[in-house]
mmCIF file of C-alpha atoms and ligand atoms in Angstrom:
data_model
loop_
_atom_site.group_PDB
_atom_site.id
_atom_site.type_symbol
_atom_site.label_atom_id
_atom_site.label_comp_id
_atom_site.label_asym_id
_atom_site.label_seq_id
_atom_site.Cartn_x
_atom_site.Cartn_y
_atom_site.Cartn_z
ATOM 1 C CA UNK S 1 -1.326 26.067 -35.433
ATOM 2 C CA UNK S 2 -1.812 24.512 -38.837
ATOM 3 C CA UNK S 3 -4.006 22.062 -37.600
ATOM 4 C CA UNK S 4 -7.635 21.302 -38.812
ATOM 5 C CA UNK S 5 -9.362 22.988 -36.117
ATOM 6 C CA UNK S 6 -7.169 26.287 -37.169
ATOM 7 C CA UNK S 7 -10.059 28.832 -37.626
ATOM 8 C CA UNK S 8 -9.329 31.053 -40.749
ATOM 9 C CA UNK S 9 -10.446 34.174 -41.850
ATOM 10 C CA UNK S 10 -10.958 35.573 -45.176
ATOM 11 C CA UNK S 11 -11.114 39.269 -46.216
ATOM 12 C CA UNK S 12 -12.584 39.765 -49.756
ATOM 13 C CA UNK S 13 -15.230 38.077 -50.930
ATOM 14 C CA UNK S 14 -15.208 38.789 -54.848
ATOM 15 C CA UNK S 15 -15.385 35.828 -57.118
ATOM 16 C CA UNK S 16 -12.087 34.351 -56.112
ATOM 17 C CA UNK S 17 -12.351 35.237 -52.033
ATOM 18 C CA UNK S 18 -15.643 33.764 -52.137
ATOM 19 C CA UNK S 19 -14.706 30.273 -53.748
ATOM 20 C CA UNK S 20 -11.731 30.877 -50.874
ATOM 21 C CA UNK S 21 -13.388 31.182 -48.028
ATOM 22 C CA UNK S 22 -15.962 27.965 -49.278
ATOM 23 C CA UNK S 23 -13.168 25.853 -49.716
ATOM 24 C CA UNK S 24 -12.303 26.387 -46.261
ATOM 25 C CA UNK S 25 -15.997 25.798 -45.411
ATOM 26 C CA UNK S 26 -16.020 22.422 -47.274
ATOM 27 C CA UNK S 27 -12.813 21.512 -44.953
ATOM 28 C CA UNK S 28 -14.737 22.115 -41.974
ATOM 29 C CA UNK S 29 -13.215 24.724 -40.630
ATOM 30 C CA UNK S 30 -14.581 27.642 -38.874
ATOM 31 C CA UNK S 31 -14.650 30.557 -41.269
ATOM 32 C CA UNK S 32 -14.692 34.355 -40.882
ATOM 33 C CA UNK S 33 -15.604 36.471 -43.775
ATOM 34 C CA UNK S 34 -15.523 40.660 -44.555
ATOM 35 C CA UNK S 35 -16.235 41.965 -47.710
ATOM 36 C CA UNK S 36 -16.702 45.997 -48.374
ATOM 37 C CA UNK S 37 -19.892 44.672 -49.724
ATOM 38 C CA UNK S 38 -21.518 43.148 -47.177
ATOM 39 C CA UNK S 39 -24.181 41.269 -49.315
ATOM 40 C CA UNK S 40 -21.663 39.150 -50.829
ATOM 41 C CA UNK S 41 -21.170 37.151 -47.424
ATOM 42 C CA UNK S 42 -24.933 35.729 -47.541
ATOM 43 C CA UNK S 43 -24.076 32.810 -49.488
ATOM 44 C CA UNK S 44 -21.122 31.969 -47.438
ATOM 45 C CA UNK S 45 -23.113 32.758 -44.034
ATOM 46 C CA UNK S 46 -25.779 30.429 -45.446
ATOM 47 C CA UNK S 47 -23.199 28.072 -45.666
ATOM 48 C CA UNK S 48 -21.672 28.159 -41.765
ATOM 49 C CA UNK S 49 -18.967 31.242 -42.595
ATOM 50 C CA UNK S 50 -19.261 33.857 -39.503
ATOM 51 C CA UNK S 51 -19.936 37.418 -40.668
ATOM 52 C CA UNK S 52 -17.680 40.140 -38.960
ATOM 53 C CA UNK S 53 -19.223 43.629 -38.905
ATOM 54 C CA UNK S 54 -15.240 45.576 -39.580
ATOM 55 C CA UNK S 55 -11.913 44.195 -40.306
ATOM 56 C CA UNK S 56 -10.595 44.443 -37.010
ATOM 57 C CA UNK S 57 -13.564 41.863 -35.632
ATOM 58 C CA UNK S 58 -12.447 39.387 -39.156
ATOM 59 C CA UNK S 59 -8.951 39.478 -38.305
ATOM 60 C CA UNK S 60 -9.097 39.025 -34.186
ATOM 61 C CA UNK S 61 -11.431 35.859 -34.776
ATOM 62 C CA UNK S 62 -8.052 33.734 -36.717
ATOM 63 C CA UNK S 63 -4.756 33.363 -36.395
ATOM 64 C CA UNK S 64 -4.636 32.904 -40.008
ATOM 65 C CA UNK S 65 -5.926 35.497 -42.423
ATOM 66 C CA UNK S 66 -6.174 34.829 -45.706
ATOM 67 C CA UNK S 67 -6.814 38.114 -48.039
ATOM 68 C CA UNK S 68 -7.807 37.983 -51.890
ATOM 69 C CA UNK S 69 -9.296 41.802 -53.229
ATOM 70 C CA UNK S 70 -8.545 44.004 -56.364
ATOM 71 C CA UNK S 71 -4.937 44.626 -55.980
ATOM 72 C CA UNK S 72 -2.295 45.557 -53.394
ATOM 73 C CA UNK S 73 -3.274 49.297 -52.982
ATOM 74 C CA UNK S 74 -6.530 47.557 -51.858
ATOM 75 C CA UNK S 75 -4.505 45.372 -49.335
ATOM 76 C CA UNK S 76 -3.278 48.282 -47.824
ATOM 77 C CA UNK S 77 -5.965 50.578 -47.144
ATOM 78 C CA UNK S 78 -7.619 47.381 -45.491
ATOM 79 C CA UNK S 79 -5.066 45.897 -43.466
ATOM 80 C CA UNK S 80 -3.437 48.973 -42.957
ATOM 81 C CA UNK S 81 -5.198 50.316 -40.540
ATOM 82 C CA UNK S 82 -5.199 46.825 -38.495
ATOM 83 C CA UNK S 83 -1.972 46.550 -37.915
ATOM 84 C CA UNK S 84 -1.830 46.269 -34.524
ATOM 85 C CA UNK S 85 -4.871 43.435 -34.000
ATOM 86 C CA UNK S 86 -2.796 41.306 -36.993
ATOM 87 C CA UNK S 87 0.241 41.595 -34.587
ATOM 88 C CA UNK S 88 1.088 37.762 -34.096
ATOM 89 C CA UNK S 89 -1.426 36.369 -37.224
ATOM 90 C CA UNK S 90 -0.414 35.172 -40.438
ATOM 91 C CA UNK S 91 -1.308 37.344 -43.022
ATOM 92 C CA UNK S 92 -1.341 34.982 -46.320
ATOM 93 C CA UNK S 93 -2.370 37.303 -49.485
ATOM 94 C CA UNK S 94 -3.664 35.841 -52.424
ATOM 95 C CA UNK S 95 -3.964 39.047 -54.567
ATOM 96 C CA UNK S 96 -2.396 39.117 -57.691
ATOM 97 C CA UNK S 97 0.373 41.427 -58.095
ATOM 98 C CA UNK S 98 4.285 42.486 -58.676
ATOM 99 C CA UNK S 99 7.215 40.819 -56.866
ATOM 100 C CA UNK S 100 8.478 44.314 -55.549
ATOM 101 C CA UNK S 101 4.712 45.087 -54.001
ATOM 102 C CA UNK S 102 4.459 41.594 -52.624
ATOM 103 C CA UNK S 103 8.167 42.746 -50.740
ATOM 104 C CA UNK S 104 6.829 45.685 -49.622
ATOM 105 C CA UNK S 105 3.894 44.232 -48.064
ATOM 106 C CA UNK S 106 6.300 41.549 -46.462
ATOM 107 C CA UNK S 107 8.473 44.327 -45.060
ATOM 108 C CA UNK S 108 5.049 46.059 -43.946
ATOM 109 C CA UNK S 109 3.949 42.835 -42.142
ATOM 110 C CA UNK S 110 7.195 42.361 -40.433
ATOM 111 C CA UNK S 111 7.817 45.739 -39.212
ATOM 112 C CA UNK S 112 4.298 45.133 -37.289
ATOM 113 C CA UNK S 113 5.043 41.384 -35.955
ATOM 114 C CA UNK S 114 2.838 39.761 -38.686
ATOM 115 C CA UNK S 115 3.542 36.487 -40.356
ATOM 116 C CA UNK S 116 3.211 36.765 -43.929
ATOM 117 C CA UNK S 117 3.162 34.711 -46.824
ATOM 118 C CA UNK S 118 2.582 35.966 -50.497
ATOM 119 C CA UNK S 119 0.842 33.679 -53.168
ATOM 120 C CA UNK S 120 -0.406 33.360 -56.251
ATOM 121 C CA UNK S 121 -3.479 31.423 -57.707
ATOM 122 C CA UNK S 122 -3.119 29.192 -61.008
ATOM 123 C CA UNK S 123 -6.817 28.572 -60.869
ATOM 124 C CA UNK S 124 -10.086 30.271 -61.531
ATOM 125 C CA UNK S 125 -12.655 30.540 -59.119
ATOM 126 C CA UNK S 126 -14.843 27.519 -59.830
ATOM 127 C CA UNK S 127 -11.818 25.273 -60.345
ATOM 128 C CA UNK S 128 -10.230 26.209 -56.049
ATOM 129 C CA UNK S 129 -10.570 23.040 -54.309
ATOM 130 C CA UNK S 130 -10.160 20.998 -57.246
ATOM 131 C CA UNK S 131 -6.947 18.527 -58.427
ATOM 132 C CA UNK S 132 -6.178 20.590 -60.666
ATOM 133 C CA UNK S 133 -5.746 23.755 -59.000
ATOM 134 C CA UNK S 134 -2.075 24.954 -57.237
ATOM 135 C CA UNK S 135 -1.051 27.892 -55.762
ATOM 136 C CA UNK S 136 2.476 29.866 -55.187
ATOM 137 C CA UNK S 137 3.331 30.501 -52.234
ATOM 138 C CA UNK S 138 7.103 32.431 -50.857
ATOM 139 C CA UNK S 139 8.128 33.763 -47.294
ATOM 140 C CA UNK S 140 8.818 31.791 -44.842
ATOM 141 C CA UNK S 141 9.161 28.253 -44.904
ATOM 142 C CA UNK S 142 7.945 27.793 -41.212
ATOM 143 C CA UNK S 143 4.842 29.724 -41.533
ATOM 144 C CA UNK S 144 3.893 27.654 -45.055
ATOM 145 C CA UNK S 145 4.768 24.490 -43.379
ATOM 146 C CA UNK S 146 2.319 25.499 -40.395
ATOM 147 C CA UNK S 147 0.174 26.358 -42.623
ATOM 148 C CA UNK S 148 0.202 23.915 -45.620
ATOM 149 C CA UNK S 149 -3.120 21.503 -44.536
ATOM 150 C CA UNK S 150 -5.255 24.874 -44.217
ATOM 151 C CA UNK S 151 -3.863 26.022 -47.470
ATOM 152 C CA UNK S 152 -4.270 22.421 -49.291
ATOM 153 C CA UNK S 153 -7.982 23.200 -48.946
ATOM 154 C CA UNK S 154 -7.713 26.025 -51.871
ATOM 155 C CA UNK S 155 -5.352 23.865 -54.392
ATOM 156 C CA UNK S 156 -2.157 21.962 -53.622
ATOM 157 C CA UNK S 157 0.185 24.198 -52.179
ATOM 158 C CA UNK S 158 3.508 24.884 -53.931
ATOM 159 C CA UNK S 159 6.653 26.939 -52.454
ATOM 160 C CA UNK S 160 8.032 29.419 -54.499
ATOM 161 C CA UNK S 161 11.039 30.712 -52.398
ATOM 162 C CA UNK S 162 11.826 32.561 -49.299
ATOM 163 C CA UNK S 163 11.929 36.079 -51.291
ATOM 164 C CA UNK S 164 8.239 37.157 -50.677
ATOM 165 C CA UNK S 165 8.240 38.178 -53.996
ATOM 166 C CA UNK S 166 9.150 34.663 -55.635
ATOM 167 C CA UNK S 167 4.982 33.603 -55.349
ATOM 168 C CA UNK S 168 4.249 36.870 -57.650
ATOM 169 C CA UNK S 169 7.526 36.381 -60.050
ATOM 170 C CA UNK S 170 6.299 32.617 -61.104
ATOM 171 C CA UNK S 171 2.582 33.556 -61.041
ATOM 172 C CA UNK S 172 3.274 36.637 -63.578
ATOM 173 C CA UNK S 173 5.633 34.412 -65.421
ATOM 174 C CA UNK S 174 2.889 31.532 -65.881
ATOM 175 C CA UNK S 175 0.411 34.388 -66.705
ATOM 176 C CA UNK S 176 3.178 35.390 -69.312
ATOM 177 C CA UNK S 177 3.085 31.713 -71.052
ATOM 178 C CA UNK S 178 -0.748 31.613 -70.906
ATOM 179 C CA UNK S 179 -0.992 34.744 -72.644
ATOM 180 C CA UNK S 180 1.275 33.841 -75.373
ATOM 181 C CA UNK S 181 -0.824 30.544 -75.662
ATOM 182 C CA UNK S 182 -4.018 32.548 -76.100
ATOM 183 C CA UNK S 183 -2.645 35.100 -78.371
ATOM 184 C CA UNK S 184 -1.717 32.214 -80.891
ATOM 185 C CA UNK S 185 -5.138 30.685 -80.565
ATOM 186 C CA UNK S 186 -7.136 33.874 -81.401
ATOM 187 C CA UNK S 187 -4.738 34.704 -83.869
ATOM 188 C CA UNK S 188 -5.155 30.854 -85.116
ATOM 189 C CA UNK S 189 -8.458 30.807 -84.963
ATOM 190 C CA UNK S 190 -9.380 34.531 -86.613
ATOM 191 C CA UNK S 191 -7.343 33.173 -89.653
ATOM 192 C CA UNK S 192 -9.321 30.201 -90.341
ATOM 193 C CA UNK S 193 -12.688 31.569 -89.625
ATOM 194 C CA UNK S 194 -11.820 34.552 -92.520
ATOM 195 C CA UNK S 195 -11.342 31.247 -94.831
ATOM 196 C CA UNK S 196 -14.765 30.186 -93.792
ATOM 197 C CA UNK S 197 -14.027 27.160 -90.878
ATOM 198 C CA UNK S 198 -15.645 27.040 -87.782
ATOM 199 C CA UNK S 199 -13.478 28.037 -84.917
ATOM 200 C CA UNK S 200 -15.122 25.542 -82.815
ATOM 201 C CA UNK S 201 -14.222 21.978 -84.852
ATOM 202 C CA UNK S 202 -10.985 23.159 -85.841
ATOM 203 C CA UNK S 203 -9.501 24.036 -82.417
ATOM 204 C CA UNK S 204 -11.208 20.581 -80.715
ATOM 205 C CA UNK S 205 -9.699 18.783 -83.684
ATOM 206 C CA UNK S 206 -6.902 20.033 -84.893
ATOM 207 C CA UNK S 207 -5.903 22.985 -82.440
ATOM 208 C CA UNK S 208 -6.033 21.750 -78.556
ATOM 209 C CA UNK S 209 -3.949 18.300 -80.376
ATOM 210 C CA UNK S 210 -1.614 20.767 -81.983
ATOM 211 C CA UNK S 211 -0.593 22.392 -78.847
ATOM 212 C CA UNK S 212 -0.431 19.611 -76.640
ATOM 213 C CA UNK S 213 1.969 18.170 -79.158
ATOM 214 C CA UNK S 214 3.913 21.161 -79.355
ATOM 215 C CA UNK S 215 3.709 21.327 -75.172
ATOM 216 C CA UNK S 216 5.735 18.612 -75.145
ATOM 217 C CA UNK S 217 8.618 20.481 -76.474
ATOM 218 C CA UNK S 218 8.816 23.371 -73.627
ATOM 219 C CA UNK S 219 11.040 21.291 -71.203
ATOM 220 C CA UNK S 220 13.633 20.788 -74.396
ATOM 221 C CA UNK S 221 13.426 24.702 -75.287
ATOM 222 C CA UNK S 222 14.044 25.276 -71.407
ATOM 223 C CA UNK S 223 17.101 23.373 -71.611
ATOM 224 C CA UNK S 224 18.156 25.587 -74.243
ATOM 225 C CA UNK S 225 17.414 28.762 -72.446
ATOM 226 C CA UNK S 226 19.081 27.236 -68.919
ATOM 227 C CA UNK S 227 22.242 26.329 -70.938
ATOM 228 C CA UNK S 228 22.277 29.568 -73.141
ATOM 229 C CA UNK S 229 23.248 26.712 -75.822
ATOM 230 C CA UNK S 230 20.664 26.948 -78.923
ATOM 231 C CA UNK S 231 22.875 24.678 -81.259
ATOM 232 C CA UNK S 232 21.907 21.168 -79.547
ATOM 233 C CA UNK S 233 19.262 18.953 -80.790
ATOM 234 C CA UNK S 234 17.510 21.299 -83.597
ATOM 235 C CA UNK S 235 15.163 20.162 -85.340
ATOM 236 C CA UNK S 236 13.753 23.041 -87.113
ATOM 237 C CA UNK S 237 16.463 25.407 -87.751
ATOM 238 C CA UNK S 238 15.449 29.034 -87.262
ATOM 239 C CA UNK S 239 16.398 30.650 -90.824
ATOM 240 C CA UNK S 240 13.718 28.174 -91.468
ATOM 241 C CA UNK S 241 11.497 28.916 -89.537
ATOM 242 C CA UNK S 242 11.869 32.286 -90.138
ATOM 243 C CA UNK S 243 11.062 31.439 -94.081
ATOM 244 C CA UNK S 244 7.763 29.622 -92.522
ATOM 245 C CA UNK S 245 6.395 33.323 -90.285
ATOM 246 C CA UNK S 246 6.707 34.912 -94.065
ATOM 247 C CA UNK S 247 4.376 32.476 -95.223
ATOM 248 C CA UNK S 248 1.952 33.145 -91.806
ATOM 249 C CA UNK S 249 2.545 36.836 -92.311
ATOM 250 C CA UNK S 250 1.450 36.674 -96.072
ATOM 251 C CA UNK S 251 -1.646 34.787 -95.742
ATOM 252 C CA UNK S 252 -2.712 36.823 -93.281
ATOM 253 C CA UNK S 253 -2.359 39.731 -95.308
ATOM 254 C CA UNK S 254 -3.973 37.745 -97.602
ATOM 255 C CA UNK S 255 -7.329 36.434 -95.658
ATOM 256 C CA UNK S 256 -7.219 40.676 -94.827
ATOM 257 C CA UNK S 257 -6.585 39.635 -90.818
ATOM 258 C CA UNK S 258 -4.480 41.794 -88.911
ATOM 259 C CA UNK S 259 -0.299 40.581 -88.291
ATOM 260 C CA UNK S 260 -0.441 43.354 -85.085
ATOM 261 C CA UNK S 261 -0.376 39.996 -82.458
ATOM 262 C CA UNK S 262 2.600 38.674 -84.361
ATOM 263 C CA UNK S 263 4.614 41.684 -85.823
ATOM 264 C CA UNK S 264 6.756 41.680 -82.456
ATOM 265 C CA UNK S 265 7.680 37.892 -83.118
ATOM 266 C CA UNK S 266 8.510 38.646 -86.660
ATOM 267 C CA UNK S 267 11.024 41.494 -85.585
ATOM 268 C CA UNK S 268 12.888 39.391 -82.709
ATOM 269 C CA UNK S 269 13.044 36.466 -85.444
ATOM 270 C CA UNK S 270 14.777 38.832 -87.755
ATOM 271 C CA UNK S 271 16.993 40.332 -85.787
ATOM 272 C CA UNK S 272 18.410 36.573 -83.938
ATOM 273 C CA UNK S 273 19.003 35.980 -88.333
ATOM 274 C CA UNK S 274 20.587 39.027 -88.614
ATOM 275 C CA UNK S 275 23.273 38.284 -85.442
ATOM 276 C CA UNK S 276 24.014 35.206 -88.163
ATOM 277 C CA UNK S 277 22.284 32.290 -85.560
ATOM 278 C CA UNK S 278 20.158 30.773 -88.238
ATOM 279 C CA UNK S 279 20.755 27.296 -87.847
ATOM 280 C CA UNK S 280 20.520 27.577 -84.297
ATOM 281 C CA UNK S 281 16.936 26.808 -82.168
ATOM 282 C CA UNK S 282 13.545 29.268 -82.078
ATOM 283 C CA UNK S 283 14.245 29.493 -78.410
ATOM 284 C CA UNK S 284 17.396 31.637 -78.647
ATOM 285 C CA UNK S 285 15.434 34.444 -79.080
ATOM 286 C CA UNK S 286 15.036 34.557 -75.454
ATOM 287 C CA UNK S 287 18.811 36.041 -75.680
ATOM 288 C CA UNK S 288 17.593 39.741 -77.445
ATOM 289 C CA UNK S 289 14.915 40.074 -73.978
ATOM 290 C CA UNK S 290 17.440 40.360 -71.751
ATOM 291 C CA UNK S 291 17.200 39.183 -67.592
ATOM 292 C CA UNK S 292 19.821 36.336 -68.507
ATOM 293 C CA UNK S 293 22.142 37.532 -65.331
ATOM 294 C CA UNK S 294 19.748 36.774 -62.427
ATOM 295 C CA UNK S 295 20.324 34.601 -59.651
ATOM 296 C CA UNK S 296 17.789 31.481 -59.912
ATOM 297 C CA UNK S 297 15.572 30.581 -56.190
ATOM 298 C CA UNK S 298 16.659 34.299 -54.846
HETATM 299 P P1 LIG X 301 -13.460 40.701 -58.029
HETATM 300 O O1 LIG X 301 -13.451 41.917 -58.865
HETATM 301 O O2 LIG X 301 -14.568 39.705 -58.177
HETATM 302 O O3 LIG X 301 -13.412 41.106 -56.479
HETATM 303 C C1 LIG X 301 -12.635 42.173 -56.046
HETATM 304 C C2 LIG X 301 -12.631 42.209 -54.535
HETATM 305 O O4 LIG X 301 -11.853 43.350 -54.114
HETATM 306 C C3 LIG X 301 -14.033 42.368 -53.909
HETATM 307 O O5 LIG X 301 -14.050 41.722 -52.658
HETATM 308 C C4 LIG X 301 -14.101 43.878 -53.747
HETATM 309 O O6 LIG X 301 -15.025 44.301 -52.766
HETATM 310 C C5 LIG X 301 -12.692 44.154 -53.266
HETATM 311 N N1 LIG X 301 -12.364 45.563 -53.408
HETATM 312 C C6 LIG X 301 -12.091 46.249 -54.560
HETATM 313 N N2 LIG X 301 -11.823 47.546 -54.286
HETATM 314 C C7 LIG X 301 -11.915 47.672 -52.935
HETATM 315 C C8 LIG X 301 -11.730 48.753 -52.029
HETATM 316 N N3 LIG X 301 -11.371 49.972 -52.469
HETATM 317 N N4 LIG X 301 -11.892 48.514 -50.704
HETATM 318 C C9 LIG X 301 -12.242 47.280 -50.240
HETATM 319 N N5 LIG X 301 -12.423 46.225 -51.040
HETATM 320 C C10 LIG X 301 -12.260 46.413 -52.370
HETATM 321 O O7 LIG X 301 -12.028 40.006 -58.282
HETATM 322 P P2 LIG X 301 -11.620 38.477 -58.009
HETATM 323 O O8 LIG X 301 -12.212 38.019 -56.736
HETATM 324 O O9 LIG X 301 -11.838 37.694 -59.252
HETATM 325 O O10 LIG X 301 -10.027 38.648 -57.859
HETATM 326 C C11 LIG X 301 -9.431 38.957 -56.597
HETATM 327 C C12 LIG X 301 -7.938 38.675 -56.713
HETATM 328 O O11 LIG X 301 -7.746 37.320 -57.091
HETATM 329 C C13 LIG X 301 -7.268 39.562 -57.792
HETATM 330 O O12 LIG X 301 -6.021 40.003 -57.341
HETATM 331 C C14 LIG X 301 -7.121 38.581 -58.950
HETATM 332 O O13 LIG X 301 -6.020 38.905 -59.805
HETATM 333 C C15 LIG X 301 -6.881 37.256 -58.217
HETATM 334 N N6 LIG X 301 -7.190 36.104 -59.072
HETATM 335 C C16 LIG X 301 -8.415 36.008 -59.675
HETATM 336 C C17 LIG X 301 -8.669 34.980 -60.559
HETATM 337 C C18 LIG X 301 -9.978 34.875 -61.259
HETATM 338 O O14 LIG X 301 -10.049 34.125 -62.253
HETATM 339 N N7 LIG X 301 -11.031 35.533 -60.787
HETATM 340 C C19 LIG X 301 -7.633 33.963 -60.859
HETATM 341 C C20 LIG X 301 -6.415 34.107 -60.088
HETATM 342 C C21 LIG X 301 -6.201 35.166 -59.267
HETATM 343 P P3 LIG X 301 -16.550 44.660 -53.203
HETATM 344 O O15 LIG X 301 -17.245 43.332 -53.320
HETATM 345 O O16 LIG X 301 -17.049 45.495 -52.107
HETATM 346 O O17 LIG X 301 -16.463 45.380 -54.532
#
């Protein structure tokens, strides 16, 4: 098993199980595809992927299953009522979802003799296959090892942990970073298109340089967080800084855009002041959210 003659099957053929399952068909494999919509497998088929008519035909033709739909309620009313022909497979689920669900689908699989391996996709459909794509995986470290040159065929494979829930934990948490990313860049951008600038030159100019620069910082500020120690190394002290989100807040009043997206920051800001740790570092924020007690790699 794990070699490249390893036929794989893949259940779900939405935008992401689709680029999935032609990944697999641009490694050569041989590839067997179910989708509730059956029309969405022409493409594929077109391409060399083997239709199956019901689950239970898609997951007896591989002894790896690969399975990417909506979300884990999905998961379960398909494989669910396959248990017994995934007995002795390895299940690897690519749907997005919580660290507790991807646990109970682990417990699920081994109660029933499956293999399973949880993962998450940092990539978006058009960019699977490609250098820059990786994806979480946790379980197991046998079954990803056996598995790892199928999986490389997706994005390069990364292991997350042996909880089954570690894949989902780092996904959401990258997710989490994105989101803050993009929430500063619309809020960015709304505020200089009320003065009149196009959003378009000033984020490729000023913008996408801006944040790379300010990338560079996140290992420093993860130091901090690690070592719970925000006095080493500051730079800009937060009562400054906290002077500096007035000034944001007021000309956004200002340009008449809306401070909703950054309200929450404003609060946390004030209240870190307030506990008297103004010449300490932004990132000690991270102390008022809490979670600081967990054990890291669980
Ligand atoms: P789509 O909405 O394109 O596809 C959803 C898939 O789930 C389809 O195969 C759909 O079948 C199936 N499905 C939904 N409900 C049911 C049901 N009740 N019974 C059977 N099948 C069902 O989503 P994506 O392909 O984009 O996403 C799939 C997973 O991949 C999600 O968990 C998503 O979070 C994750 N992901 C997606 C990324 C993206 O950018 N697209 C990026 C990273 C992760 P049908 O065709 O019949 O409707």
């Amino acid at each position: 098993m794990g070699d490249n003659r390893t036929p794989v099957t893949v259940i779900g053929l939405g935008d992401m199980g689709a680029a999935l399952a032609g990944a697999f068909l641009a490694q050569g494999r041989q590839v067997t595809v179910w989708n509730r919509t059956a029309a969405k497998a022409d493409a594929l088929a077109a391409r060399g992927a083997l239709r199956a008519g019901t689950v239970g035909d898609a997951v007896a033709a591989s002894p790896l299953v690969v399975v990417c739909v909506l979300d884990h309620g999905v998961v379960e009313d398909v494989l669910g009522p396959v248990s017994g022909a995934l007995a002795g497979r390895t299940v690897v689920n690519l749907t997005n979802g919580t660290p507790e669900q991807a646990r109970k689908a682990a417990a699920w699989a081994d109660e029933h003799g499956i293999g399973y391996l949880d993962g998450g996709i940092m990539a978006v459909p058009p960019g699977i296959g490609t250098p820059g794509a990786f994806i979480l995986y946790s379980g197991p470290r046998e079954l990803f090892d056996a598995h790892r040159e199928a999986l490389s065929a997706l994005g390069r494979p990364e292991y997350a942990g042996t909880d089954p829930g570690a894949a989902a934990l780092q996904d959401l948490a990258l997710l989490t970073g994105m989101y803050g990313m993009l929430s500063g860049v619309v809020q960015a951008l709304a505020l200089v298109r009320s003065a009149g600038f196009g959003p378009v030159d000033f984020a490729t100019a000023k913008l996408v340089p801006w944040l790379g620069a300010m990338a560079a910082a996140v290992p420093h500020y993860a130091g901090q967080i690690e070592s719970g120690d925000y006095t080493q190394g500051v730079v800009s002290r937060l009562a400054m800084q906290a002077a500096g989100l007035e000034n944001i807040f007021r000309a956004h009043e200002d340009q008449g855009v809306s401070t909703e997206l950054l309200a929450p920051l404003r609060a946390l800001v004030a209240r870190r002041l307030a506990e008297g740790h103004g010449a300490e570092d932004f990132p000690g924020v991270a102390e008022l959210l809490g979670g600081g007690g967990a054990t890291a790699g669980r």
